[in-house]
mmCIF file with all atom_site columns, C-alpha atoms in Angstrom:
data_model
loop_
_atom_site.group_PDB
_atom_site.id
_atom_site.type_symbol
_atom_site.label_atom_id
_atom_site.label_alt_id
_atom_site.label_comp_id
_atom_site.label_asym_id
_atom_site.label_entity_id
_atom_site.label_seq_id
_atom_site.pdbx_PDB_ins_code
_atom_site.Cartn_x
_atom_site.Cartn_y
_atom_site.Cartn_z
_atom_site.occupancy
_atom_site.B_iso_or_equiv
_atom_site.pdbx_formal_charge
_atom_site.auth_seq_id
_atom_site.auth_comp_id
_atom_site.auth_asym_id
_atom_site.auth_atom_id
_atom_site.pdbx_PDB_model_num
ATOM 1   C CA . UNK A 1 1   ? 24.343  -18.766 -0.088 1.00 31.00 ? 1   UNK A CA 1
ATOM 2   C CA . UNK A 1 2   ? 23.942  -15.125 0.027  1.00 32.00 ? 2   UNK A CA 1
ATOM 3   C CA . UNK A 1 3   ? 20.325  -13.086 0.629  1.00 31.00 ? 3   UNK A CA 1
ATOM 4   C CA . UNK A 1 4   ? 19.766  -10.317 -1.704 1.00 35.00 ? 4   UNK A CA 1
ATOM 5   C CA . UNK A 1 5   ? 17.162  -7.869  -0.445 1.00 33.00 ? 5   UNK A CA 1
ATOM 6   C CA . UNK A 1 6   ? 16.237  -5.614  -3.798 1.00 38.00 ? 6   UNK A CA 1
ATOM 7   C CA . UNK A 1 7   ? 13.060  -4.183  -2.623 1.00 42.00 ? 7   UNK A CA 1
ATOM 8   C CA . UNK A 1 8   ? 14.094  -1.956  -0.067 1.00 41.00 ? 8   UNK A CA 1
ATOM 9   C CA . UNK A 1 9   ? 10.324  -0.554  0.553  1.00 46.00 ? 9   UNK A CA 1
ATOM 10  C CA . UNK A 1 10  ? 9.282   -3.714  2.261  1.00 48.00 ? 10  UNK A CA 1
ATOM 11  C CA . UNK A 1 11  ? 12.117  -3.537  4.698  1.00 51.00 ? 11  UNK A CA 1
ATOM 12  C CA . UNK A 1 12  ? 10.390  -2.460  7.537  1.00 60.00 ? 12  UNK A CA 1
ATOM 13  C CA . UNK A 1 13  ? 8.091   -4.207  9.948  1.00 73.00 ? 13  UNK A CA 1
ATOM 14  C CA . UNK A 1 14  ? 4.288   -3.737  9.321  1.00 77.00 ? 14  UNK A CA 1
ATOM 15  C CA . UNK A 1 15  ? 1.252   -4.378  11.639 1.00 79.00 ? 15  UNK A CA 1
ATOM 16  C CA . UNK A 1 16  ? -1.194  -6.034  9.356  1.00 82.00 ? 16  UNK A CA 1
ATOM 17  C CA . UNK A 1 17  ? -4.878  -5.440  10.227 1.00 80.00 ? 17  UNK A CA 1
ATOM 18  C CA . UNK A 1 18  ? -6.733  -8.780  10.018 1.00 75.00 ? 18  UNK A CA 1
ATOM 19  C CA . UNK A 1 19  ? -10.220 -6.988  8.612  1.00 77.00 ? 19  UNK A CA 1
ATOM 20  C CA . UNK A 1 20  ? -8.887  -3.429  8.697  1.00 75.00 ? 20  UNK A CA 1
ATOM 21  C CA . UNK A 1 21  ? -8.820  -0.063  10.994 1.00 87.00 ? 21  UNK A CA 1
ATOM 22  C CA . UNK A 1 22  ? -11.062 2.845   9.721  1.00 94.00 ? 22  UNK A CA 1
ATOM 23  C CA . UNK A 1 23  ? -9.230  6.050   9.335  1.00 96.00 ? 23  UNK A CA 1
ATOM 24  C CA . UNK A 1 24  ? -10.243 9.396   8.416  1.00 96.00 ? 24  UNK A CA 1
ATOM 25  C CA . UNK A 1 25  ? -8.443  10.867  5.481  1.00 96.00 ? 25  UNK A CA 1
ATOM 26  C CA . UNK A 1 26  ? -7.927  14.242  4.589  1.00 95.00 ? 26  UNK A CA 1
ATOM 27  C CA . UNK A 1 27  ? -6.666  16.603  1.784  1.00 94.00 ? 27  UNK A CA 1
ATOM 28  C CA . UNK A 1 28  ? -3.667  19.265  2.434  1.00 93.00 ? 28  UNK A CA 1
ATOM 29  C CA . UNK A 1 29  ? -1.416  21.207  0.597  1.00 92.00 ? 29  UNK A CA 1
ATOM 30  C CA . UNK A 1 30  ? 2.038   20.977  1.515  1.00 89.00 ? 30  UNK A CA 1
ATOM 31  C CA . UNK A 1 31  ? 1.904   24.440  4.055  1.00 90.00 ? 31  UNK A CA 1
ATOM 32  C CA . UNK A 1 32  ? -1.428  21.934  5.985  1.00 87.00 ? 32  UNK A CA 1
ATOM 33  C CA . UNK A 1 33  ? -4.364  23.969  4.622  1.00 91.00 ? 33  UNK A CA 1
ATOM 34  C CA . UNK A 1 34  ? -6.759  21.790  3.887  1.00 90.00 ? 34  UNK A CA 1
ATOM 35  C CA . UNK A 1 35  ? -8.099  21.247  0.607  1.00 89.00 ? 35  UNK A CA 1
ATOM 36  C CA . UNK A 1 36  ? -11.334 20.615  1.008  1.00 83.00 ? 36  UNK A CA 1
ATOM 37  C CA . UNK A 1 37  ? -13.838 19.974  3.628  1.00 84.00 ? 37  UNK A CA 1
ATOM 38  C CA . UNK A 1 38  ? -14.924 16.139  3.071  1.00 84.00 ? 38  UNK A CA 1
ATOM 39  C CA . UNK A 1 39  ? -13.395 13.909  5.188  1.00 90.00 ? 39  UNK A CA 1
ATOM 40  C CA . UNK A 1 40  ? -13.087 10.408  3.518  1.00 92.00 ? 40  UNK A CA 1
ATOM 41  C CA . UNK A 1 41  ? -13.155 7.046   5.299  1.00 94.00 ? 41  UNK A CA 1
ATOM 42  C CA . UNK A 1 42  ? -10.416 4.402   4.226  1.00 95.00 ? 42  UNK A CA 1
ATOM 43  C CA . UNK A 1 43  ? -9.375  1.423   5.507  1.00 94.00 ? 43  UNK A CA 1
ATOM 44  C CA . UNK A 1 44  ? -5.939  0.541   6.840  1.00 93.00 ? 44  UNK A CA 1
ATOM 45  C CA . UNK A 1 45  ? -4.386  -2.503  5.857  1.00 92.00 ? 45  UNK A CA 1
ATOM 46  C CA . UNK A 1 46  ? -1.004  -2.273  7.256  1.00 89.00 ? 46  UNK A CA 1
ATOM 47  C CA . UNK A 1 47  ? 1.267   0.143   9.188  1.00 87.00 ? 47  UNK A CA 1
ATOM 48  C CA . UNK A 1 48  ? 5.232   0.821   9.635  1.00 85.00 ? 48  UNK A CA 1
ATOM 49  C CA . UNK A 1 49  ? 6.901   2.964   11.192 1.00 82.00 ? 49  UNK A CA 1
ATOM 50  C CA . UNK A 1 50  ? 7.710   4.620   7.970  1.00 87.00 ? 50  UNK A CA 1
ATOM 51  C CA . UNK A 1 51  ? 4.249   4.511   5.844  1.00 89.00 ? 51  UNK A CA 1
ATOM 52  C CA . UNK A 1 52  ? 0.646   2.465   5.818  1.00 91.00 ? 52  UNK A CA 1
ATOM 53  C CA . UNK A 1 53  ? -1.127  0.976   3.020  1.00 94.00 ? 53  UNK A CA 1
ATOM 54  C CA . UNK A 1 54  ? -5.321  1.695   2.888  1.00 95.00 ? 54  UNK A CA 1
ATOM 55  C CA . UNK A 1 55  ? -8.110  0.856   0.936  1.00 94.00 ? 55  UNK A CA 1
ATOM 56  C CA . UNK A 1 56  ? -10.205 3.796   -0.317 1.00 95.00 ? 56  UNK A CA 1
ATOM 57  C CA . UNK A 1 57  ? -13.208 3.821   -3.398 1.00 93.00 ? 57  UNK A CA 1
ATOM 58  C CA . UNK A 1 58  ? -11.347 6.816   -4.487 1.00 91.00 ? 58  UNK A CA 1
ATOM 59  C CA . UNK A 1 59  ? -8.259  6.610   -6.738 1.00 93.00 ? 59  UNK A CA 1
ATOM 60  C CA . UNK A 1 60  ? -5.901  9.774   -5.386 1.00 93.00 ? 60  UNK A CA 1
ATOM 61  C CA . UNK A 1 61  ? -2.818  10.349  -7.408 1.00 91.00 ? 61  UNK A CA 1
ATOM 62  C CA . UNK A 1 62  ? 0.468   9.693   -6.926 1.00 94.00 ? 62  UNK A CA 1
ATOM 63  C CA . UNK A 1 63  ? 2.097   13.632  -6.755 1.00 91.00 ? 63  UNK A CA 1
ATOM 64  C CA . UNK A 1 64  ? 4.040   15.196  -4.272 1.00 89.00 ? 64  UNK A CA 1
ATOM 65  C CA . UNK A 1 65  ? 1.938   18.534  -4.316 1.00 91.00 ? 65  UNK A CA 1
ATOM 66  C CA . UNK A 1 66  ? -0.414  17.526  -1.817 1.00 92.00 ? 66  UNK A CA 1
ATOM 67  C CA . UNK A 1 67  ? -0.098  15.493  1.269  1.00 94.00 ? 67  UNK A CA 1
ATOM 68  C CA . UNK A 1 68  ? -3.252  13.533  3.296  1.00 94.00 ? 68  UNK A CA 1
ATOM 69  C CA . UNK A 1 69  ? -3.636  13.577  6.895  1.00 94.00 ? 69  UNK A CA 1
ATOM 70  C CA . UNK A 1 70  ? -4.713  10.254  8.172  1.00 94.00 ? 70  UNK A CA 1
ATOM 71  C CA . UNK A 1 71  ? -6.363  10.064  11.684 1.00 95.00 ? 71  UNK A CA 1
ATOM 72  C CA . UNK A 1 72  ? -6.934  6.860   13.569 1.00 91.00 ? 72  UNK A CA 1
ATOM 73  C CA . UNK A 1 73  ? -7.096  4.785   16.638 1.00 90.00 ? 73  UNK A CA 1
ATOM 74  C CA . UNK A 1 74  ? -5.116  2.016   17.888 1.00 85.00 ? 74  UNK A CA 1
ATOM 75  C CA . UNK A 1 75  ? -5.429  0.214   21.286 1.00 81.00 ? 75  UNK A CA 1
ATOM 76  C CA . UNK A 1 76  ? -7.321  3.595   22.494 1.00 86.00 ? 76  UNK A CA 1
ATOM 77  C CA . UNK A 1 77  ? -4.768  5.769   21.120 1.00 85.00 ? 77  UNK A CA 1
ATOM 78  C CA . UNK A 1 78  ? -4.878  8.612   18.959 1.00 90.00 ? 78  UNK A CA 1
ATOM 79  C CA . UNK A 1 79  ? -2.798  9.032   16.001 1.00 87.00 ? 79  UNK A CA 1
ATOM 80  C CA . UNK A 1 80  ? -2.199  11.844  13.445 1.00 89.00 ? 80  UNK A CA 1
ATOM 81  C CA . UNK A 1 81  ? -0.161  10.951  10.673 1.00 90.00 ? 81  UNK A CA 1
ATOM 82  C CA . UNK A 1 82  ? 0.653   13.219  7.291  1.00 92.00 ? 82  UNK A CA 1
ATOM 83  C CA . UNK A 1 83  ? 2.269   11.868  4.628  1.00 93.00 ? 83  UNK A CA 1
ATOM 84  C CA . UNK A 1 84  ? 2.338   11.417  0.105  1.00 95.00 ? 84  UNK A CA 1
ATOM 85  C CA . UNK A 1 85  ? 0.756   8.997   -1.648 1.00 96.00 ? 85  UNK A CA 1
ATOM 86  C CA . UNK A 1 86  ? 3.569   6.919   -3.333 1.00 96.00 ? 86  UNK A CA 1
ATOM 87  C CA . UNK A 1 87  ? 1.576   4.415   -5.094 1.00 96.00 ? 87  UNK A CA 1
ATOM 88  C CA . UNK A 1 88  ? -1.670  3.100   -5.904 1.00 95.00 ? 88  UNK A CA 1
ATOM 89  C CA . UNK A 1 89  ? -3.164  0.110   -7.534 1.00 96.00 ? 89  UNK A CA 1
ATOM 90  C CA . UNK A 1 90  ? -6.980  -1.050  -8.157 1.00 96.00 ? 90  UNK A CA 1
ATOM 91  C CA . UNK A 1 91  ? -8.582  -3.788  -6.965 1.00 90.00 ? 91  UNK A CA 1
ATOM 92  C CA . UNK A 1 92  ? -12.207 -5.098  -7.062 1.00 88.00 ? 92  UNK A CA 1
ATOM 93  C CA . UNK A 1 93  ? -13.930 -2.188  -4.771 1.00 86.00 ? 93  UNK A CA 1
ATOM 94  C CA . UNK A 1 94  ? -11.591 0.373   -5.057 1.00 94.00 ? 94  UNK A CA 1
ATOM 95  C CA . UNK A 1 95  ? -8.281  1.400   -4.952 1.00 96.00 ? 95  UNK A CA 1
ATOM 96  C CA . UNK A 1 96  ? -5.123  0.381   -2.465 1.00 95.00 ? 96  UNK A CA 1
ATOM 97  C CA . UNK A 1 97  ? -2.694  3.257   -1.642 1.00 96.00 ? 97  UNK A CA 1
ATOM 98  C CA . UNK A 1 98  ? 0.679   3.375   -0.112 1.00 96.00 ? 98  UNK A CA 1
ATOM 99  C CA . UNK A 1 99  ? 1.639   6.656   1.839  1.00 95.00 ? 99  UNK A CA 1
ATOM 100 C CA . UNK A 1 100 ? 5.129   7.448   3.027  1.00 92.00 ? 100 UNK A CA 1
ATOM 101 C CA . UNK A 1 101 ? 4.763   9.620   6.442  1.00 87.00 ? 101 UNK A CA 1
ATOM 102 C CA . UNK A 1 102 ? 6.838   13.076  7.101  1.00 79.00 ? 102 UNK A CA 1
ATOM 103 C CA . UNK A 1 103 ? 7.260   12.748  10.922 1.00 70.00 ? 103 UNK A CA 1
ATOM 104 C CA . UNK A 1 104 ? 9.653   13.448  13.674 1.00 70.00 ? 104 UNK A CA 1
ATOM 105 C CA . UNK A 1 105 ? 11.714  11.142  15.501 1.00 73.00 ? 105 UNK A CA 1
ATOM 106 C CA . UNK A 1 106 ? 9.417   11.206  18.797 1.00 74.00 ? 106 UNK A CA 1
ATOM 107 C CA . UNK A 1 107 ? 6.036   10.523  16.575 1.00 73.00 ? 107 UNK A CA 1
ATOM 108 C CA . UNK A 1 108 ? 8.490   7.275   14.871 1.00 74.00 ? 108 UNK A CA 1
ATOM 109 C CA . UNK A 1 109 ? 9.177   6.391   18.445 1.00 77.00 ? 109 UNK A CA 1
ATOM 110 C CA . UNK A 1 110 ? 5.231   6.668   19.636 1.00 77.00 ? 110 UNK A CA 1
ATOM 111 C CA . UNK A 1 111 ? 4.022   4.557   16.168 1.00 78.00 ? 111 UNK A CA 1
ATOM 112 C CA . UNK A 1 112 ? 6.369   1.861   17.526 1.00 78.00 ? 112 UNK A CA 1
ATOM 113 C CA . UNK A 1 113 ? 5.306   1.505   20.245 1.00 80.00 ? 113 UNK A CA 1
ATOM 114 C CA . UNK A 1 114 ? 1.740   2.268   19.757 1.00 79.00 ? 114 UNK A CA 1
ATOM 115 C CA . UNK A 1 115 ? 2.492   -1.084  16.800 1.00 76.00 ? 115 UNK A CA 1
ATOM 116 C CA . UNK A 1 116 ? 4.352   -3.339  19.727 1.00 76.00 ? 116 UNK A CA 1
ATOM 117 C CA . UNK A 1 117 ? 1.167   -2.896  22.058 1.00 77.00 ? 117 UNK A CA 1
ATOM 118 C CA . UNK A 1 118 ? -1.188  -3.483  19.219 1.00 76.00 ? 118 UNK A CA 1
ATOM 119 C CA . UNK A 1 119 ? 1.062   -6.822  18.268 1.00 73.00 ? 119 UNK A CA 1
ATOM 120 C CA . UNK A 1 120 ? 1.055   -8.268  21.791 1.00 72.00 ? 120 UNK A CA 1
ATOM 121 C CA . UNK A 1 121 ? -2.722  -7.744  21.958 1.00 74.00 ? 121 UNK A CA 1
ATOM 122 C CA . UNK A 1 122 ? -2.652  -9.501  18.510 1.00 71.00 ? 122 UNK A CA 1
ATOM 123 C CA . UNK A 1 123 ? -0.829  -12.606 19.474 1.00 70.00 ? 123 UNK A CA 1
ATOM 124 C CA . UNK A 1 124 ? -0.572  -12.956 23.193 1.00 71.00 ? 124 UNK A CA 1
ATOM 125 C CA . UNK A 1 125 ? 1.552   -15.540 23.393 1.00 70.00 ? 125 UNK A CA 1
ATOM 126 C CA . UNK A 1 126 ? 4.740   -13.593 22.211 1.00 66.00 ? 126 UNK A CA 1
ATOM 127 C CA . UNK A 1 127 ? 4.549   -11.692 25.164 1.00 64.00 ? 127 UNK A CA 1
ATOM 128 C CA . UNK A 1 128 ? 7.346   -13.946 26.776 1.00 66.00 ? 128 UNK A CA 1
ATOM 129 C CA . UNK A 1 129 ? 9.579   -13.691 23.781 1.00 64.00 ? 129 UNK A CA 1
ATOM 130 C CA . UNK A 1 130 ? 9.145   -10.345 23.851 1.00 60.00 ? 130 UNK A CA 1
ATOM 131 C CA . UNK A 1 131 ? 9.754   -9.305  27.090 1.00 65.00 ? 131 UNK A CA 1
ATOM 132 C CA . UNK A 1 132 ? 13.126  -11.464 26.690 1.00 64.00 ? 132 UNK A CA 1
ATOM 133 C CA . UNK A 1 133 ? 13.970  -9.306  24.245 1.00 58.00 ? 133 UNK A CA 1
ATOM 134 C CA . UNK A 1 134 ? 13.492  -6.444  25.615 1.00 63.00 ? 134 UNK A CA 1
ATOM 135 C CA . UNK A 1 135 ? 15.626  -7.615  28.585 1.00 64.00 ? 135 UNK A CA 1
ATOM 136 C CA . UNK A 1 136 ? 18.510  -8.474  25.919 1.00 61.00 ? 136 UNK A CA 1
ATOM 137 C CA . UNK A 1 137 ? 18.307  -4.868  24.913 1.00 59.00 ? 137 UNK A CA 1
ATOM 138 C CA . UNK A 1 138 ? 18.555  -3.436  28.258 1.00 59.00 ? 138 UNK A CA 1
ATOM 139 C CA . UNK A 1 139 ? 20.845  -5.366  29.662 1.00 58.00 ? 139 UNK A CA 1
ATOM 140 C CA . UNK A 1 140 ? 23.252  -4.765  26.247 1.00 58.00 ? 140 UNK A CA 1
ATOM 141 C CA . UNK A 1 141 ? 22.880  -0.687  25.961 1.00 56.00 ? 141 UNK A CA 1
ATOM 142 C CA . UNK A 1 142 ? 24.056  -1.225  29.970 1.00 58.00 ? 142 UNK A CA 1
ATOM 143 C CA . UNK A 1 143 ? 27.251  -2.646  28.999 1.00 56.00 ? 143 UNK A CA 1
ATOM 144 C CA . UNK A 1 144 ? 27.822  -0.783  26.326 1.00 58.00 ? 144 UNK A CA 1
ATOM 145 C CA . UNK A 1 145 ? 27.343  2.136   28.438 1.00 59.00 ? 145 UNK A CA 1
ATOM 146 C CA . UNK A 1 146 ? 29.648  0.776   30.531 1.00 64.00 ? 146 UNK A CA 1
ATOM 147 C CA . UNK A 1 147 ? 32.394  -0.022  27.948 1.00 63.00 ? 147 UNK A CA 1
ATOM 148 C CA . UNK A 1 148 ? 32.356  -3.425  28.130 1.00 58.00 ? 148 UNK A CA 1
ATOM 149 C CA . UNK A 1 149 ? 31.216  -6.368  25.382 1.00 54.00 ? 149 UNK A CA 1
ATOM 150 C CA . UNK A 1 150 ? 27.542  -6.547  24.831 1.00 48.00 ? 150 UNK A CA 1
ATOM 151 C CA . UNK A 1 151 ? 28.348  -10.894 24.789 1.00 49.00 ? 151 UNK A CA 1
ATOM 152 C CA . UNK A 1 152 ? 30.711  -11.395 27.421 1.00 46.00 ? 152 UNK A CA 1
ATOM 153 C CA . UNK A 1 153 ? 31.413  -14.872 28.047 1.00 47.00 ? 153 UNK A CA 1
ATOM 154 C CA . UNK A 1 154 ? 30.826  -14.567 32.436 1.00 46.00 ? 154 UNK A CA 1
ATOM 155 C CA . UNK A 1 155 ? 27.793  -13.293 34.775 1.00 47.00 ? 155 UNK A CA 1
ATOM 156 C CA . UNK A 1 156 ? 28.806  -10.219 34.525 1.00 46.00 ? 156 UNK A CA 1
ATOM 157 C CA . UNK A 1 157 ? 32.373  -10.346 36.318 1.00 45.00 ? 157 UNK A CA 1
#
């Protein structure tokens, strides 16, 4: 039996926030001049590497001439993300949106790791698994490095 993953936008990992992070949201045209001075509060609901879902009481359209700079805090940290609204939909106080981000490898890298801490805090007791994991991944970009089979079969002989 074969898998058949059609909706490629939910391929990623998200961070899902339990009762939500509050995030400032701003207007910008695509050079980053602002658009106005209000700064709106919104909700997140969940977060990827490559875009976040939030809940906002304002419905913001879904057109590439703008972008919104979201600016939150997670496990202490400070993030700055910019991105386009790609979709909205309504629900009973408001509106959900989905923003895709426009951001360099390194900020990618930071989210991911900014997410990993904020999962481990989430559910502690993955930290074993994870850790294992992460030892898996060393130890394999080692021998590949070394030009030698990620599996092998010994202890390393």
């Amino acid at each position: 039996m074969s898998l058949q993953v059609k909706d490629y936008s939910r391929a990623h990992i998200r961070l899902r926030f339990q009762e939500g992070v509050e995030a400032e949201l701003r207007l910008m045209d695509k050079r980053g001049q602002l658009l106005s001075r209000g700064v709106n509060t919104v909700m997140l609901m969940n977060l990827s590497h490559e875009g976040l879902c939030f809940a906002s009481s304002v419905q913001l359209p879904v057109q590439d001439n703008y972008m919104v700079d979201i600016r939150m805090t997670i496990n202490q940290i400070p993030i700055v993300l910019r991105g386009t609204i790609r979709w909205n939909k309504k629900h009973e106080d408001g509106y959900f949106h989905g923003a895709s981000f426009q951001s360099s490898g390194l900020l990618r890298s930071l989210l991911v790791r900014v997410m990993n801490q904020e999962l481990l805090a989430q559910q502690p007791q993955q930290l074993k698994i994870h850790q294992s994991y992460q030892r898996l991944v060393h130890y394999s970009n080692w021998k590949r490095l070394l030009g030698q089979p990620a599996l092998a079969g010994g202890r390393g002989h």
